[in-house]
PDB file of C-alpha atoms in Angstrom:
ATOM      1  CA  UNK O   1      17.082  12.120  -6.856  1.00  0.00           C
ATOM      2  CA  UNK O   2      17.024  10.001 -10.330  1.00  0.00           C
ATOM      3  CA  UNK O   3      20.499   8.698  -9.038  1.00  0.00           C
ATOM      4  CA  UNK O   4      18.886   7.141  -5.392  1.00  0.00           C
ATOM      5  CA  UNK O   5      16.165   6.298  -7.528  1.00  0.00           C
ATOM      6  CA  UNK O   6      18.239   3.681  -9.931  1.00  0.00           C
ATOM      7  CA  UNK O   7      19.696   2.608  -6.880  1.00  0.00           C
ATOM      8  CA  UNK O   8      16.609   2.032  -4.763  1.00  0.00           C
ATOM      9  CA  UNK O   9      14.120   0.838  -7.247  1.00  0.00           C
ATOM     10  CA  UNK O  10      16.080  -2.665  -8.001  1.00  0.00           C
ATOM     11  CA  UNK O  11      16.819  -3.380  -4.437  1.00  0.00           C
ATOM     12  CA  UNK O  12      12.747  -3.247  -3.808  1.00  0.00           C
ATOM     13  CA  UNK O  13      12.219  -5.463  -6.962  1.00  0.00           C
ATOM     14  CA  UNK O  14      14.907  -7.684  -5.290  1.00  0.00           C
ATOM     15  CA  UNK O  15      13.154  -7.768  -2.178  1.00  0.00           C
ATOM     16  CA  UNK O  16       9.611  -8.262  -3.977  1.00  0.00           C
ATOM     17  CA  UNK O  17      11.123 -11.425  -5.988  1.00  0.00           C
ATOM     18  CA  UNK O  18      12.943 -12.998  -3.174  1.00  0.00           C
ATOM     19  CA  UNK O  19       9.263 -13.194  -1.528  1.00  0.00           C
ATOM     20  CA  UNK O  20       7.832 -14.894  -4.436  1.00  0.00           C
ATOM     21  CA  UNK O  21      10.698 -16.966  -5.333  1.00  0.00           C
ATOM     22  CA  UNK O  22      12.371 -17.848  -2.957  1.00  0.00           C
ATOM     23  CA  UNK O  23      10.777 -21.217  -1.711  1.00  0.00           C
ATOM     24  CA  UNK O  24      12.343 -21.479   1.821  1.00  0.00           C
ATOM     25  CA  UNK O  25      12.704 -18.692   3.379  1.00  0.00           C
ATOM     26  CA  UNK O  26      10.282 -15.811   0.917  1.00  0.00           C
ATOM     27  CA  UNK O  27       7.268 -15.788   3.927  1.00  0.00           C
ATOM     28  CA  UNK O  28       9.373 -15.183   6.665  1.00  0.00           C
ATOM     29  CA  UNK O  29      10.575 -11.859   4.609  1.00  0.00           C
ATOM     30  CA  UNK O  30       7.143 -11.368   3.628  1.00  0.00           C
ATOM     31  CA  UNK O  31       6.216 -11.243   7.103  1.00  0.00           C
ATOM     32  CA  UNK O  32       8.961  -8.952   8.222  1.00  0.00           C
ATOM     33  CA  UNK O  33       7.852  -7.154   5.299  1.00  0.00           C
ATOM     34  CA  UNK O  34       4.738  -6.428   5.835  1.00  0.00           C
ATOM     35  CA  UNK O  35       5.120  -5.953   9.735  1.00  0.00           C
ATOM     36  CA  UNK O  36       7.757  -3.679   9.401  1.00  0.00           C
ATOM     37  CA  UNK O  37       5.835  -1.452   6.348  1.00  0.00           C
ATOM     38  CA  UNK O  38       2.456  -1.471   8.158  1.00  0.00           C
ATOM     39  CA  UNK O  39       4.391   0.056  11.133  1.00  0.00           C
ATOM     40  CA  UNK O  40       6.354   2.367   8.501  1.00  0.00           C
ATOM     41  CA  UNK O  41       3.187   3.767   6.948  1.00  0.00           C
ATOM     42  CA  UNK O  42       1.427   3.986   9.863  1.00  0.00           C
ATOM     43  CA  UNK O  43       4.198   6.259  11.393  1.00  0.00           C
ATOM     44  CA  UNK O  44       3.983   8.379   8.396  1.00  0.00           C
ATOM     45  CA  UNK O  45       0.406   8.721   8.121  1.00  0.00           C
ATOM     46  CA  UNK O  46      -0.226   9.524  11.566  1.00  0.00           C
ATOM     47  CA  UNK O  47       2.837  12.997  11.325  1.00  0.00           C
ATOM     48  CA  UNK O  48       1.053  13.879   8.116  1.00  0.00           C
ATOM     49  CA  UNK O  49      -2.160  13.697  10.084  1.00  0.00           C
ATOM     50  CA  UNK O  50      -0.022  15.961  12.821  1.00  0.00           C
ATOM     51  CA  UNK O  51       0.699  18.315  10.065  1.00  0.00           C
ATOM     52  CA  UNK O  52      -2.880  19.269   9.469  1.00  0.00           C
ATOM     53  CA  UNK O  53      -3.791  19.499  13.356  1.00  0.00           C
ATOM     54  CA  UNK O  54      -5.712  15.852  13.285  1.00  0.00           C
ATOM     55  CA  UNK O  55      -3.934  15.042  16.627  1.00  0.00           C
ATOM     56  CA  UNK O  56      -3.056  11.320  17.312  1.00  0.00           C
ATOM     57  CA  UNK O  57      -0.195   8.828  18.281  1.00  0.00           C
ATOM     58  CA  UNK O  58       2.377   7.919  16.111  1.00  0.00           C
ATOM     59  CA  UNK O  59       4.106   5.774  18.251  1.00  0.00           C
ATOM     60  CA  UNK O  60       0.765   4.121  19.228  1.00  0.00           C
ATOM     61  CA  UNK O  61      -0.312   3.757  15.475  1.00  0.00           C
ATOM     62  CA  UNK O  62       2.926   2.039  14.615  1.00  0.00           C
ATOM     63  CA  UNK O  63       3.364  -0.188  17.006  1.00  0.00           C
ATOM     64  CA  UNK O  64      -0.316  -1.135  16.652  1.00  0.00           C
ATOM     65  CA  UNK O  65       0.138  -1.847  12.917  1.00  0.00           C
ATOM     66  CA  UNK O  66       3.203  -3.978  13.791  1.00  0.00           C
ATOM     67  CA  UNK O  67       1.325  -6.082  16.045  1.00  0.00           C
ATOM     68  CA  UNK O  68      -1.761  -7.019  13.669  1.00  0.00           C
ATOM     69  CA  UNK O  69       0.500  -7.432  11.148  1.00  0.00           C
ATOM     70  CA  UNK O  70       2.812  -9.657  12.678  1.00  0.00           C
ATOM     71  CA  UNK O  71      -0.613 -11.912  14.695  1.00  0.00           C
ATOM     72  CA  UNK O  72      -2.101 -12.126  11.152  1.00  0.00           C
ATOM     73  CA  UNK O  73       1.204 -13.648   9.451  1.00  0.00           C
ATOM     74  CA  UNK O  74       1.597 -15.824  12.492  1.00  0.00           C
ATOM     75  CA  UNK O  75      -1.925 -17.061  12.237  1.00  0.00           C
ATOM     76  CA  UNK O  76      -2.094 -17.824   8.817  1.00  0.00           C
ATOM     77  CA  UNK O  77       1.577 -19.526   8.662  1.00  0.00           C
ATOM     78  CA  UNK O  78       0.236 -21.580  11.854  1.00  0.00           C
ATOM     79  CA  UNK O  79       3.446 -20.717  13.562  1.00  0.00           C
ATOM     80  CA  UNK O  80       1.357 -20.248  17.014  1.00  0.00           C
ATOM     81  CA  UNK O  81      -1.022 -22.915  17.860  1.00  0.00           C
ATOM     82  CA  UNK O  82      -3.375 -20.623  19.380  1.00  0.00           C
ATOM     83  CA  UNK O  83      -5.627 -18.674  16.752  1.00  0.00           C
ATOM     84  CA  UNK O  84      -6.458 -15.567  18.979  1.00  0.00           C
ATOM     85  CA  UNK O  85      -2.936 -14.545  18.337  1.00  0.00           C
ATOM     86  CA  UNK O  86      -4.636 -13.705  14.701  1.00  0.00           C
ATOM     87  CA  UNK O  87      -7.687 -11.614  15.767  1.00  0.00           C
ATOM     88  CA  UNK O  88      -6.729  -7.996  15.131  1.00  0.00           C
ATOM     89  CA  UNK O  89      -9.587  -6.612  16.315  1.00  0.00           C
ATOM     90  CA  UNK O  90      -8.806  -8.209  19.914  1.00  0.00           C
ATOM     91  CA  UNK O  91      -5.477  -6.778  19.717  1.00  0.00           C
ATOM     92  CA  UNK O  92      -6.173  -3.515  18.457  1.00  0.00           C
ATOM     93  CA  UNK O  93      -8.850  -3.171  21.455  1.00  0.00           C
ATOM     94  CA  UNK O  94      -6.275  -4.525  24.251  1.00  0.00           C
ATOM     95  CA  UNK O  95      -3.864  -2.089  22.626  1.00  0.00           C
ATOM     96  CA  UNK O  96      -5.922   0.999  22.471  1.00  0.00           C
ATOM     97  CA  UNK O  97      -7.081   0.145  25.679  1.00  0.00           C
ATOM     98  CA  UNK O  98      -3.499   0.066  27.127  1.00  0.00           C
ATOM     99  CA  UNK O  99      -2.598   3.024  25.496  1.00  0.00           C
ATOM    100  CA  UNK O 100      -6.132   4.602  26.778  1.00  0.00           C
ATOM    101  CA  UNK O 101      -4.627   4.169  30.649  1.00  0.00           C
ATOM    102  CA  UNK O 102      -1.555   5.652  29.939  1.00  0.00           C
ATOM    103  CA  UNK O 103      -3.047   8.889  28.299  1.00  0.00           C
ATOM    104  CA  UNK O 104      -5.343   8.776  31.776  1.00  0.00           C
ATOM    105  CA  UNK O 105      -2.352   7.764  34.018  1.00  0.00           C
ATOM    106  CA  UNK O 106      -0.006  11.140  32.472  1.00  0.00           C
ATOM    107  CA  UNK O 107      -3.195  12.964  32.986  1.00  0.00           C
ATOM    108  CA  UNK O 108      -3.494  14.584  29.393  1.00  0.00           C
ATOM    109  CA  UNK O 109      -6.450  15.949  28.814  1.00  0.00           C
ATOM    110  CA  UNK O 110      -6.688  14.770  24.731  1.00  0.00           C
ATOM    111  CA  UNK O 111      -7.273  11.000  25.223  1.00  0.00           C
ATOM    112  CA  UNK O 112     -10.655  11.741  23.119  1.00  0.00           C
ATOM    113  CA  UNK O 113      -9.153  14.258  20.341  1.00  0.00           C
ATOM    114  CA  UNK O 114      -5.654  11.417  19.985  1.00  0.00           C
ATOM    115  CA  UNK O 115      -7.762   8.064  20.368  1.00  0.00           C
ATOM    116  CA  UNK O 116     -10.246   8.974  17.448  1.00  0.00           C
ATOM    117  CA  UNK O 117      -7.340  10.204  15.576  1.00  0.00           C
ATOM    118  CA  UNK O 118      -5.469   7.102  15.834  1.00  0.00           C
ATOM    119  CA  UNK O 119      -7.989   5.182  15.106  1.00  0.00           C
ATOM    120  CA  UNK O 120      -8.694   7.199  11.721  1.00  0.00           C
ATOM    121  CA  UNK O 121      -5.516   6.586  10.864  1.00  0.00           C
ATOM    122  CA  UNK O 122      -5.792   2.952  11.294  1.00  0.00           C
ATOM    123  CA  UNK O 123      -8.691   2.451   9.004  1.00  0.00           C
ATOM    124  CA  UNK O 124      -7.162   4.925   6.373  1.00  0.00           C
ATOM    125  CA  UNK O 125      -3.714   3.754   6.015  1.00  0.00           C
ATOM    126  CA  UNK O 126      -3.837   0.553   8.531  1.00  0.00           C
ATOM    127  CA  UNK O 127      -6.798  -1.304   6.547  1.00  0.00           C
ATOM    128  CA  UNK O 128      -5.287  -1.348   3.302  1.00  0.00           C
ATOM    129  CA  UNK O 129      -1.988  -2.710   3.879  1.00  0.00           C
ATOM    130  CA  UNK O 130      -3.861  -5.760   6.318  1.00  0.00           C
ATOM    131  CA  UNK O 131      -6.140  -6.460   3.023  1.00  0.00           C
ATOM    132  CA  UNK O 132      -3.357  -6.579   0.861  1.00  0.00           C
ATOM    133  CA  UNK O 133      -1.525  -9.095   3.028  1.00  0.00           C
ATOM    134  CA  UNK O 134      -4.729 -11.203   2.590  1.00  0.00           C
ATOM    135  CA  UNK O 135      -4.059 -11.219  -1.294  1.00  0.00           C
ATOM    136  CA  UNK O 136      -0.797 -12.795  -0.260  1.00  0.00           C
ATOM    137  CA  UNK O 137      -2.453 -16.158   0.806  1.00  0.00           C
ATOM    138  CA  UNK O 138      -5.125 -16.273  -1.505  1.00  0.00           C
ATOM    139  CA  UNK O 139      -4.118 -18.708  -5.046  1.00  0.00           C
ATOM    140  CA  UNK O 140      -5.725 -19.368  -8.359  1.00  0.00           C
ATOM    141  CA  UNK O 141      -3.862 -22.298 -10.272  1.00  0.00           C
ATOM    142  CA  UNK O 142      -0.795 -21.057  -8.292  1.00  0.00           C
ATOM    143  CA  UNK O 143      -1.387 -17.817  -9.824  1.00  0.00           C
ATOM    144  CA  UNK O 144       0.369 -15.553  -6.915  1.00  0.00           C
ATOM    145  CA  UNK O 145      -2.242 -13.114  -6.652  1.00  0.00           C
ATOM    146  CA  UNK O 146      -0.051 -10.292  -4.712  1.00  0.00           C
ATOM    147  CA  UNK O 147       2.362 -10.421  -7.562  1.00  0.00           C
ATOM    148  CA  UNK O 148      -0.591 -10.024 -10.058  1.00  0.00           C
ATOM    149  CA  UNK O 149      -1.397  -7.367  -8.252  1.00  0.00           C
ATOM    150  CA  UNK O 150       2.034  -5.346  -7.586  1.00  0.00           C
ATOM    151  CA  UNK O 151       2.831  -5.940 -10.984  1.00  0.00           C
ATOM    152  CA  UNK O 152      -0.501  -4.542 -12.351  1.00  0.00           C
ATOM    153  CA  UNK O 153      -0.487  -1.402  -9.979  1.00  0.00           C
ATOM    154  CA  UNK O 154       3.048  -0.386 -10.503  1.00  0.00           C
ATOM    155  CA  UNK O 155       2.451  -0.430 -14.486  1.00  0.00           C
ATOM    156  CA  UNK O 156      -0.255   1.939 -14.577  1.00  0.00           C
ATOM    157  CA  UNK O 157       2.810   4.468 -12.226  1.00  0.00           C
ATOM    158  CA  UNK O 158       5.554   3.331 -15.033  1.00  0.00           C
ATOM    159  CA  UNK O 159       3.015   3.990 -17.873  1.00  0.00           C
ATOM    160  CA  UNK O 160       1.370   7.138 -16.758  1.00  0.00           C
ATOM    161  CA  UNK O 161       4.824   8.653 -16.339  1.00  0.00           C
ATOM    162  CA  UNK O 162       6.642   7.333 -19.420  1.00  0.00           C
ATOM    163  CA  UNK O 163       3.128   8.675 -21.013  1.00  0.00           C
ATOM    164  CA  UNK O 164       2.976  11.476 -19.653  1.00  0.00           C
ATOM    165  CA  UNK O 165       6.236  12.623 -20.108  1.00  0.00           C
ATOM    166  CA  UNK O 166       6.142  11.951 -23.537  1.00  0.00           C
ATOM    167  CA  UNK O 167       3.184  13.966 -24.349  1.00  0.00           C
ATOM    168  CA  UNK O 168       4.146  16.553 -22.581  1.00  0.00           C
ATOM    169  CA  UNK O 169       7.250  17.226 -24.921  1.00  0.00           C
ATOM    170  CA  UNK O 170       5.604  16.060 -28.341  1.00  0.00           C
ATOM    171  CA  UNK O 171       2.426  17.218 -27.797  1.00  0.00           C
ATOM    172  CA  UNK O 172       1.899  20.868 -29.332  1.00  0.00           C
ATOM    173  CA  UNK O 173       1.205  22.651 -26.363  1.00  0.00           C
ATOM    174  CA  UNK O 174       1.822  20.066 -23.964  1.00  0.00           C
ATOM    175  CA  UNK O 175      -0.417  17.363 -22.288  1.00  0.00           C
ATOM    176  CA  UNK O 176      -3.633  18.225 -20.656  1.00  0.00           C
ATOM    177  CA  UNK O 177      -3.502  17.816 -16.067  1.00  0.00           C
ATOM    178  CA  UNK O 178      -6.122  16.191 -14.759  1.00  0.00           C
ATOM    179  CA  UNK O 179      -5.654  17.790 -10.962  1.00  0.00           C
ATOM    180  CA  UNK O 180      -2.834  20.682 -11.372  1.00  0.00           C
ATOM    181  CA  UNK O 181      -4.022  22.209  -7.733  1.00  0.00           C
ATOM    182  CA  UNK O 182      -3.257  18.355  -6.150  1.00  0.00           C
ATOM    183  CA  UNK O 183      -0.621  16.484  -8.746  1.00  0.00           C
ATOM    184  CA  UNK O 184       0.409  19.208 -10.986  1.00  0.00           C
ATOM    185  CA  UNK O 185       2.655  16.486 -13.831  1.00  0.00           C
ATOM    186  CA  UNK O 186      -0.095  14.051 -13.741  1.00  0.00           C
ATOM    187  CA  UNK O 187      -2.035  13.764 -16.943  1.00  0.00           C
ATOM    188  CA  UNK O 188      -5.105  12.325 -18.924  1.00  0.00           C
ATOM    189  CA  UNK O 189      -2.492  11.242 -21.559  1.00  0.00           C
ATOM    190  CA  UNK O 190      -0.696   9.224 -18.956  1.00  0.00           C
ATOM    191  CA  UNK O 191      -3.535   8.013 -17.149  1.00  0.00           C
ATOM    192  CA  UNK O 192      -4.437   6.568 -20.833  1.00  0.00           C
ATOM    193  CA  UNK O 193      -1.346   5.088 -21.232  1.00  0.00           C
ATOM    194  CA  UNK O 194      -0.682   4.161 -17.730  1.00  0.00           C
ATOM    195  CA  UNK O 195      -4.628   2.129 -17.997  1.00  0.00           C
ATOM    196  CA  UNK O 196      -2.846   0.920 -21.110  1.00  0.00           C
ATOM    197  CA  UNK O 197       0.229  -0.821 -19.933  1.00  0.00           C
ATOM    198  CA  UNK O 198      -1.298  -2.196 -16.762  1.00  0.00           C
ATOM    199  CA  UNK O 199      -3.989  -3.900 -19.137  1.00  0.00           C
ATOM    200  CA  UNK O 200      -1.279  -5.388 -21.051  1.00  0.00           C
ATOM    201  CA  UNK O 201       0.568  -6.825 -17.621  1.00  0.00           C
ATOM    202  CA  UNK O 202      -2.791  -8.078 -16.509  1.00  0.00           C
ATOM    203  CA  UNK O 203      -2.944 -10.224 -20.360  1.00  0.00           C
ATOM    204  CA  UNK O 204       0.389 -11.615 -19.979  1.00  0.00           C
ATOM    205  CA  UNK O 205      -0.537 -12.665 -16.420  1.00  0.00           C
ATOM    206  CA  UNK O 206      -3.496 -14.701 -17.969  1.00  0.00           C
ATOM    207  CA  UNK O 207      -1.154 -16.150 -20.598  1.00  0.00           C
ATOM    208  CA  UNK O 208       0.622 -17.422 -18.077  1.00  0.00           C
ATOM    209  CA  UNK O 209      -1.782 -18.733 -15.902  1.00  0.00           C
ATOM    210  CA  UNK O 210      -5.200 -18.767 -18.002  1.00  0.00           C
ATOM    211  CA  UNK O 211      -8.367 -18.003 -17.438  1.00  0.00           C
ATOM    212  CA  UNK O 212     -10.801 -15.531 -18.833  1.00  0.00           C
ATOM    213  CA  UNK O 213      -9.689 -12.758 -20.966  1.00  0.00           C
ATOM    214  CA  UNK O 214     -12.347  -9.897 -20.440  1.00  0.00           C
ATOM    215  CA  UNK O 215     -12.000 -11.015 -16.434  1.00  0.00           C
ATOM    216  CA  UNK O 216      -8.087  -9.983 -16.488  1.00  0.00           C
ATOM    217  CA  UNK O 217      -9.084  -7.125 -18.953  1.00  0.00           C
ATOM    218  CA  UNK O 218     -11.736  -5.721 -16.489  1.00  0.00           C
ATOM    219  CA  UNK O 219      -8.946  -6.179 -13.622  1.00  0.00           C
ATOM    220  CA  UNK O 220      -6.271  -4.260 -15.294  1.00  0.00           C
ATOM    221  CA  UNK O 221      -8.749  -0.918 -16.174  1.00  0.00           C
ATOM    222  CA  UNK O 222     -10.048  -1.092 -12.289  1.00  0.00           C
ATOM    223  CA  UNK O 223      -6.862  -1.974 -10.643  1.00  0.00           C
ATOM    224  CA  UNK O 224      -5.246   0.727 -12.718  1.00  0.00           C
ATOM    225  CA  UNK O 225      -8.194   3.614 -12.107  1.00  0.00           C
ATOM    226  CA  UNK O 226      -7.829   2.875  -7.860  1.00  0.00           C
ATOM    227  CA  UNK O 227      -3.721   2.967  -8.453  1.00  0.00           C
ATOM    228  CA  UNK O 228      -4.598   6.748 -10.128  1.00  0.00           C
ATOM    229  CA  UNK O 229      -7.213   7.274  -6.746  1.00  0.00           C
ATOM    230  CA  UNK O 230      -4.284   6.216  -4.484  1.00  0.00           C
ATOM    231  CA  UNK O 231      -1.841   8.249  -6.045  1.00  0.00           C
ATOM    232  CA  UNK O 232      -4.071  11.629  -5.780  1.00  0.00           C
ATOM    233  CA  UNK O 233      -5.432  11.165  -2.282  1.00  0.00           C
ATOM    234  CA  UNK O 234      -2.167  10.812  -1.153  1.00  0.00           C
ATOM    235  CA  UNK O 235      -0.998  14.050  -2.955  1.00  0.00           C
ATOM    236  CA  UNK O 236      -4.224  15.589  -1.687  1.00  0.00           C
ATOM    237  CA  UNK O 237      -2.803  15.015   1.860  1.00  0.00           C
ATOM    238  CA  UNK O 238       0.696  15.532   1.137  1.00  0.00           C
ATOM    239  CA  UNK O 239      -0.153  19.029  -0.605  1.00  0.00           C
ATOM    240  CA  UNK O 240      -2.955  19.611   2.407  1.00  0.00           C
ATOM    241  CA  UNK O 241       0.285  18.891   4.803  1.00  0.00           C
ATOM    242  CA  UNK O 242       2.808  20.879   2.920  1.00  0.00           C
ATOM    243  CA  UNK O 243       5.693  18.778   2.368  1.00  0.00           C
ATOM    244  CA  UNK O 244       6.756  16.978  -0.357  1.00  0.00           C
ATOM    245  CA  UNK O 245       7.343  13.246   0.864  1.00  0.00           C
ATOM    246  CA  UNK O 246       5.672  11.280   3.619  1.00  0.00           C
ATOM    247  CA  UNK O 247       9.410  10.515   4.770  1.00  0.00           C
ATOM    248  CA  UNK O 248      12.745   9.936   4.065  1.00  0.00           C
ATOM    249  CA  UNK O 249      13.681   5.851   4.446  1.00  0.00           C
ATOM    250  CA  UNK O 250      14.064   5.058   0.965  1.00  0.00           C
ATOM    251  CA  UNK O 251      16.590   7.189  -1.470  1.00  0.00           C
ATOM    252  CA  UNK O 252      15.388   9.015  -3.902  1.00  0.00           C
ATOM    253  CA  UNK O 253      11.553   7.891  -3.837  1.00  0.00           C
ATOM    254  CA  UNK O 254      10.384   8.829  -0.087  1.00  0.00           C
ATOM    255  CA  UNK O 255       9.037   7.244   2.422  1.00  0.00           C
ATOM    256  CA  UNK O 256       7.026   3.731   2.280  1.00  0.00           C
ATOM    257  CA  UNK O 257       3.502   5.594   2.063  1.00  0.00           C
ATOM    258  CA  UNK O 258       5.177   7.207  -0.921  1.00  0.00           C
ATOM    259  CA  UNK O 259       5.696   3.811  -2.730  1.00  0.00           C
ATOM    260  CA  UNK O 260       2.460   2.033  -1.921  1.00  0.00           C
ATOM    261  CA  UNK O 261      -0.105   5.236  -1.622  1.00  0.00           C
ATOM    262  CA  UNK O 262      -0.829   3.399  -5.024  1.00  0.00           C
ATOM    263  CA  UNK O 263      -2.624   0.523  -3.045  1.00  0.00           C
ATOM    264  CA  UNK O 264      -4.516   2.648  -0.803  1.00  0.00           C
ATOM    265  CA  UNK O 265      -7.983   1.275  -2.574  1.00  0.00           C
ATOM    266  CA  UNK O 266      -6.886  -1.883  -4.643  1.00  0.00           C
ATOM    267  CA  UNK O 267      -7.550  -4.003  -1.155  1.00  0.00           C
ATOM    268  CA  UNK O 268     -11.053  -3.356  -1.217  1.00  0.00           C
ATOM    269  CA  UNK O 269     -11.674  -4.558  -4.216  1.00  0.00           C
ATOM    270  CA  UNK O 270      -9.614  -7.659  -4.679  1.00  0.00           C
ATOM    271  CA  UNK O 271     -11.853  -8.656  -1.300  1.00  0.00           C
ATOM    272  CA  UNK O 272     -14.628  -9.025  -4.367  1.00  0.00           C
ATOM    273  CA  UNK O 273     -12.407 -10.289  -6.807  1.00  0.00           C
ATOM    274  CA  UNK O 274     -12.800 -13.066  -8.574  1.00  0.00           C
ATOM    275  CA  UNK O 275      -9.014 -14.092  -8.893  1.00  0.00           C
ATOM    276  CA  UNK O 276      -7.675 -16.474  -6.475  1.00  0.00           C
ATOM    277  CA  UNK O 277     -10.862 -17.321  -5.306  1.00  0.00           C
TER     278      UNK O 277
END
C-alpha cells in the first residue's frame, strides 16, 4: 500500500499545482476536476449509504453531482451566455424530477425510500464539494484561497500522522486514541501536532500574502479541528458500513471520498470566512 501510495500522492500534487499554476489551461482541469470528483464521491457515498440499508441511486447521485458541478464552472467561467445553466437547484429539481418518472414508469414501488435517500446524500457529500468549488473563485490580494485551504487541511493529515506515529513508539506506553471504536491509530498527540503544523502552513501563507496574524492563526486551529471532524465521520460511516475504503480509483489511498472526507465541513465555514472576501 505505502508503495501505490509514493506513487499516487505526487501525481495528485501534480494535478493540484497544474490548477494553480498553470495560467492557460489550470480552470479547464479544475473544472474536469471537480465535475468528475463530485460525481466520484457521490458514487461512493451513495454504495456506502447501500451498505447500511439507506436505499438510494448511485447512478442518479453521480450523474446529478456531475451536472451542478459542471453548470456552476460554466457559469462562473462565463463559457455559456445564459446564467440558468448555473442554478443547481433548477437542475437538481429537473433531474430528480426525471429520475422521479422513471422510478414511476419501471413501476418500483421505492421512489419515496430512494428519492429521500438520494437527496441525503446530496446534501452530505454533494454540498461540500459545490462549496469548496466556490473557494476556488473567491481572491484576497491574489491569495488563491483553495490552495490556502488544501494546503492547510492536508497538514493537519501529514502532522497528525507523523505525530502520532511518533508518540506512539517514544511514548512510554504509547499515545493516548481519541475514538479507538471509530479511528483506532488516531490520537490526541497527533491531533496536537497535526493543529500544530497546519497553524504553521496557515503563517507562511500570510507571509506570503499578508494580512492579520491572529486571523490566519484562528484559520489554521478551525480549519484543522473540521479536517479531524471530516476524517472521523467518514470512519464513523466507513466502520458503520464495514469496509475499509470508500473505493478503489486511486492506488494505495482509496477512493476520492477517502482523500477529501477531510473537507467534509471546511466549506461551511470558509462561506463565513473572512479570507478572500
Amino acid at each position: 500500500m505505502f508503495k501505490h501510495r509514493i506513487i499516487s500522492f505526487p501525481l495528485l500534487l501534480a494535478l493540484v499545482a497544474a490548477v494553480f499554476f498553470w495560467k492557460e489551461g489550470g480552470k479547464y482541469l479544475f473544472a474536469l476536476i471537480a465535475t468528475a470528483g463530485s460525481a466520484a464521491a457521490l458514487y461512493e457515498g451513495a454504495l456506502l449509504f447501500n451498505k447500511i440499508n439507506i436505499k438510494n441511486s448511485p447512478l442518479f447521485c453521480a450523474a446529478g453531482g456531475a451536472l451542478i458541478s459542471a453548470a456552476y464552472c460554466i457559469d462562473q467561467f462565463n463559457w455559456y451566455k445564459h446564467k440558468l445553466c448555473g442554478n443547481a437547484a433548477i437542475l437538481l429539481a429537473v433531474l430528480t424530477g426525471f429520475y422521479a418518472l422513471l422510478v414511476m414508469i419501471a413501476k418500483k414501488n421505492d421512489i419515496v425510500q430512494k428519492l429521500a435517500g438520494s437527496i441525503s446524500i446530496f446534501a452530505i457529500f454533494g454540498l461540500p464539494f459545490y462549496l469548496l468549488e466556490t473557494v476556488y473563485f473567491r481572491t484576497l490580494g491574489g491569495l488563491p484561497l483553495l490552495l490556502y485551504v488544501i494546503c492547510v487541511v492536508k497538514s493537519m493529515d501529514t502532522g497528525g500522522y507523523i505525530f502520532g506515529m511518533l508518540s506512539a513508539k517514544l511514548l512510554p506506553g504509547g499515545n493516548h486514541k481519541i475514538a479507538p471504536s471509530i479511528s483506532p491509530k488516531k490520537s490526541w498527540e497527533g491531533v496536537a501536532g497535526g493543529m500544530l503544523m497546519s497553524v504553521a502552513v496557515s503563517l507562511i501563507f500570510c507571509k506570503c500574502y499578508g494580512g492579520n496574524i491572529q486571523n490566519y492563526i484562528i484559520h489554521g486551529v478551525i480549519l484543522s479541528l473540521l479536517s479531524l471532524a471530516g476524517d472521523l465521520t467518514e470512519s464513523s460511516l466507513k466502520r458503520s458500513a464495514g469496509v475499509k475504503d470508500s473505493a478503489n480509483w486511486i492506488p494505495g489511498m482509496g477512493g476520492i471520498f477517502d482523500v477529501f472526507d477531510s473537507f467534509l465541513y471546511v466549506g461551511y465555514f470558509m462561506l463565513f470566512s473572512n479570507l478572500g472576501r
